[in-house]
JSON list of C-alpha atoms in Angstrom, two decimals:
[
{"chain": "P", "resi": 649, "resn": "UNK", "atom": "CA", "xyz": [0.00, 0.00, 0.00]},
{"chain": "P", "resi": 650, "resn": "UNK", "atom": "CA", "xyz": [1.15, 3.51, -0.81]},
{"chain": "P", "resi": 651, "resn": "UNK", "atom": "CA", "xyz": [-0.47, 6.51, 0.87]},
{"chain": "P", "resi": 652, "resn": "UNK", "atom": "CA", "xyz": [0.15, 10.19, 0.25]},
{"chain": "P", "resi": 653, "resn": "UNK", "atom": "CA", "xyz": [-1.42, 13.60, 0.53]},
{"chain": "P", "resi": 654, "resn": "UNK", "atom": "CA", "xyz": [-1.41, 16.46, -1.94]},
{"chain": "P", "resi": 655, "resn": "UNK", "atom": "CA", "xyz": [-3.06, 19.76, -2.66]},
{"chain": "P", "resi": 656, "resn": "UNK", "atom": "CA", "xyz": [-6.13, 19.94, -4.89]},
{"chain": "P", "resi": 657, "resn": "UNK", "atom": "CA", "xyz": [-6.97, 22.08, -7.90]},
{"chain": "P", "resi": 658, "resn": "UNK", "atom": "CA", "xyz": [-8.71, 24.74, -5.79]},
{"chain": "P", "resi": 659, "resn": "UNK", "atom": "CA", "xyz": [-5.72, 25.15, -3.46]},
{"chain": "P", "resi": 660, "resn": "UNK", "atom": "CA", "xyz": [-4.45, 28.74, -3.29]},
{"chain": "P", "resi": 661, "resn": "UNK", "atom": "CA", "xyz": [-7.16, 30.12, -5.60]},
{"chain": "P", "resi": 662, "resn": "UNK", "atom": "CA", "xyz": [-7.19, 33.11, -3.22]},
{"chain": "P", "resi": 663, "resn": "UNK", "atom": "CA", "xyz": [-3.59, 33.68, -4.26]},
{"chain": "P", "resi": 664, "resn": "UNK", "atom": "CA", "xyz": [-3.97, 33.12, -8.01]},
{"chain": "P", "resi": 665, "resn": "UNK", "atom": "CA", "xyz": [-6.79, 35.65, -8.48]},
{"chain": "P", "resi": 666, "resn": "UNK", "atom": "CA", "xyz": [-4.93, 38.74, -7.17]},
{"chain": "P", "resi": 667, "resn": "UNK", "atom": "CA", "xyz": [-1.80, 37.81, -9.13]},
{"chain": "P", "resi": 668, "resn": "UNK", "atom": "CA", "xyz": [-3.85, 37.52, -12.33]},
{"chain": "P", "resi": 669, "resn": "UNK", "atom": "CA", "xyz": [-5.60, 40.83, -11.67]},
{"chain": "P", "resi": 670, "resn": "UNK", "atom": "CA", "xyz": [-2.27, 42.52, -11.01]},
{"chain": "P", "resi": 671, "resn": "UNK", "atom": "CA", "xyz": [-0.71, 41.27, -14.22]},
{"chain": "P", "resi": 672, "resn": "UNK", "atom": "CA", "xyz": [-3.74, 42.32, -16.27]},
{"chain": "P", "resi": 673, "resn": "UNK", "atom": "CA", "xyz": [-3.87, 45.77, -14.59]},
{"chain": "P", "resi": 674, "resn": "UNK", "atom": "CA", "xyz": [-0.28, 46.29, -15.74]},
{"chain": "P", "resi": 675, "resn": "UNK", "atom": "CA", "xyz": [-0.99, 45.09, -19.28]},
{"chain": "P", "resi": 676, "resn": "UNK", "atom": "CA", "xyz": [1.05, 41.91, -18.79]},
{"chain": "P", "resi": 677, "resn": "UNK", "atom": "CA", "xyz": [0.25, 38.31, -19.62]},
{"chain": "P", "resi": 678, "resn": "UNK", "atom": "CA", "xyz": [-0.57, 36.54, -16.34]},
{"chain": "P", "resi": 679, "resn": "UNK", "atom": "CA", "xyz": [1.86, 33.93, -15.04]},
{"chain": "P", "resi": 680, "resn": "UNK", "atom": "CA", "xyz": [0.76, 31.20, -12.69]},
{"chain": "P", "resi": 681, "resn": "UNK", "atom": "CA", "xyz": [2.29, 31.46, -9.25]},
{"chain": "P", "resi": 682, "resn": "UNK", "atom": "CA", "xyz": [2.41, 27.99, -7.82]},
{"chain": "P", "resi": 683, "resn": "UNK", "atom": "CA", "xyz": [2.67, 24.57, -9.36]},
{"chain": "P", "resi": 684, "resn": "UNK", "atom": "CA", "xyz": [0.02, 22.89, -11.50]},
{"chain": "P", "resi": 685, "resn": "UNK", "atom": "CA", "xyz": [-2.21, 20.67, -9.35]},
{"chain": "P", "resi": 686, "resn": "UNK", "atom": "CA", "xyz": [-4.17, 17.61, -10.48]},
{"chain": "P", "resi": 687, "resn": "UNK", "atom": "CA", "xyz": [-7.75, 16.56, -9.83]},
{"chain": "P", "resi": 688, "resn": "UNK", "atom": "CA", "xyz": [-8.44, 13.40, -7.83]},
{"chain": "P", "resi": 689, "resn": "UNK", "atom": "CA", "xyz": [-9.63, 11.74, -11.07]},
{"chain": "P", "resi": 690, "resn": "UNK", "atom": "CA", "xyz": [-6.35, 12.62, -12.79]},
{"chain": "P", "resi": 691, "resn": "UNK", "atom": "CA", "xyz": [-4.40, 11.11, -9.88]},
{"chain": "P", "resi": 692, "resn": "UNK", "atom": "CA", "xyz": [-6.35, 7.86, -10.29]},
{"chain": "P", "resi": 693, "resn": "UNK", "atom": "CA", "xyz": [-5.55, 7.80, -14.02]},
{"chain": "P", "resi": 694, "resn": "UNK", "atom": "CA", "xyz": [-1.84, 8.44, -13.40]},
{"chain": "P", "resi": 695, "resn": "UNK", "atom": "CA", "xyz": [-1.61, 5.82, -10.65]},
{"chain": "P", "resi": 696, "resn": "UNK", "atom": "CA", "xyz": [-3.39, 3.22, -12.79]},
{"chain": "P", "resi": 697, "resn": "UNK", "atom": "CA", "xyz": [-1.09, 4.04, -15.73]},
{"chain": "P", "resi": 698, "resn": "UNK", "atom": "CA", "xyz": [1.91, 3.40, -13.45]},
{"chain": "P", "resi": 699, "resn": "UNK", "atom": "CA", "xyz": [0.64, -0.05, -12.55]},
{"chain": "P", "resi": 700, "resn": "UNK", "atom": "CA", "xyz": [-1.17, 0.55, -9.28]},
{"chain": "P", "resi": 701, "resn": "UNK", "atom": "CA", "xyz": [-4.13, -1.80, -8.99]},
{"chain": "P", "resi": 702, "resn": "UNK", "atom": "CA", "xyz": [-7.43, -0.38, -7.74]},
{"chain": "P", "resi": 703, "resn": "UNK", "atom": "CA", "xyz": [-6.26, 3.12, -6.73]},
{"chain": "P", "resi": 704, "resn": "UNK", "atom": "CA", "xyz": [-8.57, 4.64, -4.14]},
{"chain": "P", "resi": 705, "resn": "UNK", "atom": "CA", "xyz": [-8.84, 8.13, -2.81]},
{"chain": "P", "resi": 706, "resn": "UNK", "atom": "CA", "xyz": [-10.29, 9.96, 0.12]},
{"chain": "P", "resi": 707, "resn": "UNK", "atom": "CA", "xyz": [-10.89, 13.67, -0.36]},
{"chain": "P", "resi": 708, "resn": "UNK", "atom": "CA", "xyz": [-11.02, 16.08, 2.55]},
{"chain": "P", "resi": 709, "resn": "UNK", "atom": "CA", "xyz": [-11.55, 19.81, 1.97]},
{"chain": "P", "resi": 710, "resn": "UNK", "atom": "CA", "xyz": [-10.25, 22.15, 4.63]},
{"chain": "P", "resi": 711, "resn": "UNK", "atom": "CA", "xyz": [-10.59, 25.90, 4.51]},
{"chain": "P", "resi": 712, "resn": "UNK", "atom": "CA", "xyz": [-8.09, 27.93, 6.51]},
{"chain": "P", "resi": 713, "resn": "UNK", "atom": "CA", "xyz": [-8.58, 31.66, 6.99]},
{"chain": "P", "resi": 714, "resn": "UNK", "atom": "CA", "xyz": [-5.86, 34.17, 7.83]},
{"chain": "P", "resi": 715, "resn": "UNK", "atom": "CA", "xyz": [-6.25, 37.63, 9.37]},
{"chain": "P", "resi": 716, "resn": "UNK", "atom": "CA", "xyz": [-4.01, 39.32, 6.77]},
{"chain": "P", "resi": 717, "resn": "UNK", "atom": "CA", "xyz": [-2.50, 38.66, 3.36]},
{"chain": "P", "resi": 718, "resn": "UNK", "atom": "CA", "xyz": [0.94, 38.70, 5.00]},
{"chain": "P", "resi": 719, "resn": "UNK", "atom": "CA", "xyz": [-0.11, 35.92, 7.39]},
{"chain": "P", "resi": 720, "resn": "UNK", "atom": "CA", "xyz": [-1.43, 33.90, 4.43]},
{"chain": "P", "resi": 721, "resn": "UNK", "atom": "CA", "xyz": [1.81, 34.28, 2.45]},
{"chain": "P", "resi": 722, "resn": "UNK", "atom": "CA", "xyz": [3.91, 33.45, 5.52]},
{"chain": "P", "resi": 723, "resn": "UNK", "atom": "CA", "xyz": [1.89, 30.26, 6.10]},
{"chain": "P", "resi": 724, "resn": "UNK", "atom": "CA", "xyz": [2.46, 29.19, 2.48]},
{"chain": "P", "resi": 725, "resn": "UNK", "atom": "CA", "xyz": [6.20, 29.69, 2.85]},
{"chain": "P", "resi": 726, "resn": "UNK", "atom": "CA", "xyz": [6.35, 27.83, 6.18]},
{"chain": "P", "resi": 727, "resn": "UNK", "atom": "CA", "xyz": [4.81, 24.66, 4.71]},
{"chain": "P", "resi": 728, "resn": "UNK", "atom": "CA", "xyz": [7.17, 24.80, 1.75]},
{"chain": "P", "resi": 729, "resn": "UNK", "atom": "CA", "xyz": [4.48, 25.52, -0.82]},
{"chain": "P", "resi": 730, "resn": "UNK", "atom": "CA", "xyz": [6.22, 28.54, -2.31]},
{"chain": "P", "resi": 731, "resn": "UNK", "atom": "CA", "xyz": [7.42, 26.87, -5.53]},
{"chain": "P", "resi": 732, "resn": "UNK", "atom": "CA", "xyz": [6.21, 28.54, -8.71]},
{"chain": "P", "resi": 733, "resn": "UNK", "atom": "CA", "xyz": [6.16, 28.08, -12.46]},
{"chain": "P", "resi": 734, "resn": "UNK", "atom": "CA", "xyz": [6.31, 31.87, -12.90]},
{"chain": "P", "resi": 735, "resn": "UNK", "atom": "CA", "xyz": [9.32, 33.37, -14.64]},
{"chain": "P", "resi": 736, "resn": "UNK", "atom": "CA", "xyz": [12.51, 32.80, -12.63]},
{"chain": "P", "resi": 737, "resn": "UNK", "atom": "CA", "xyz": [13.96, 36.03, -14.03]},
{"chain": "P", "resi": 738, "resn": "UNK", "atom": "CA", "xyz": [12.79, 37.95, -11.00]},
{"chain": "P", "resi": 739, "resn": "UNK", "atom": "CA", "xyz": [10.81, 40.28, -13.25]},
{"chain": "P", "resi": 740, "resn": "UNK", "atom": "CA", "xyz": [7.40, 38.94, -12.32]},
{"chain": "P", "resi": 741, "resn": "UNK", "atom": "CA", "xyz": [4.98, 41.77, -11.75]},
{"chain": "P", "resi": 742, "resn": "UNK", "atom": "CA", "xyz": [4.39, 42.77, -8.15]},
{"chain": "P", "resi": 743, "resn": "UNK", "atom": "CA", "xyz": [0.84, 42.73, -6.84]},
{"chain": "P", "resi": 744, "resn": "UNK", "atom": "CA", "xyz": [-0.71, 46.06, -7.76]},
{"chain": "P", "resi": 745, "resn": "UNK", "atom": "CA", "xyz": [-1.88, 48.40, -5.03]},
{"chain": "P", "resi": 746, "resn": "UNK", "atom": "CA", "xyz": [-5.17, 48.57, -6.94]},
{"chain": "P", "resi": 747, "resn": "UNK", "atom": "CA", "xyz": [-6.03, 44.92, -6.32]},
{"chain": "P", "resi": 748, "resn": "UNK", "atom": "CA", "xyz": [-8.65, 44.64, -3.57]},
{"chain": "P", "resi": 749, "resn": "UNK", "atom": "CA", "xyz": [-7.62, 42.94, -0.34]},
{"chain": "P", "resi": 750, "resn": "UNK", "atom": "CA", "xyz": [-8.53, 39.29, -0.03]}
]
């Protein structure tokens, strides 16, 4: 038996929306901040393709709220979920001051 946990496709949507709005407000093509995440169905397909017999899943949705955006970003960094597919050049657009608070 192999057991693991992972994030779902809705993870960090609160983060992706302001980044997208910021890029668009600055006339830039949005970049995704974070890694691509798979649906539970996709995980089953991938596991079956790799030879796992009868893959099963248990889905548990948890919503965590933070008092400030800074607290939210700090929590992401603490759990090691700060990897991104955004440009590594360091020229990614900062979040605009015009983006409403989360």
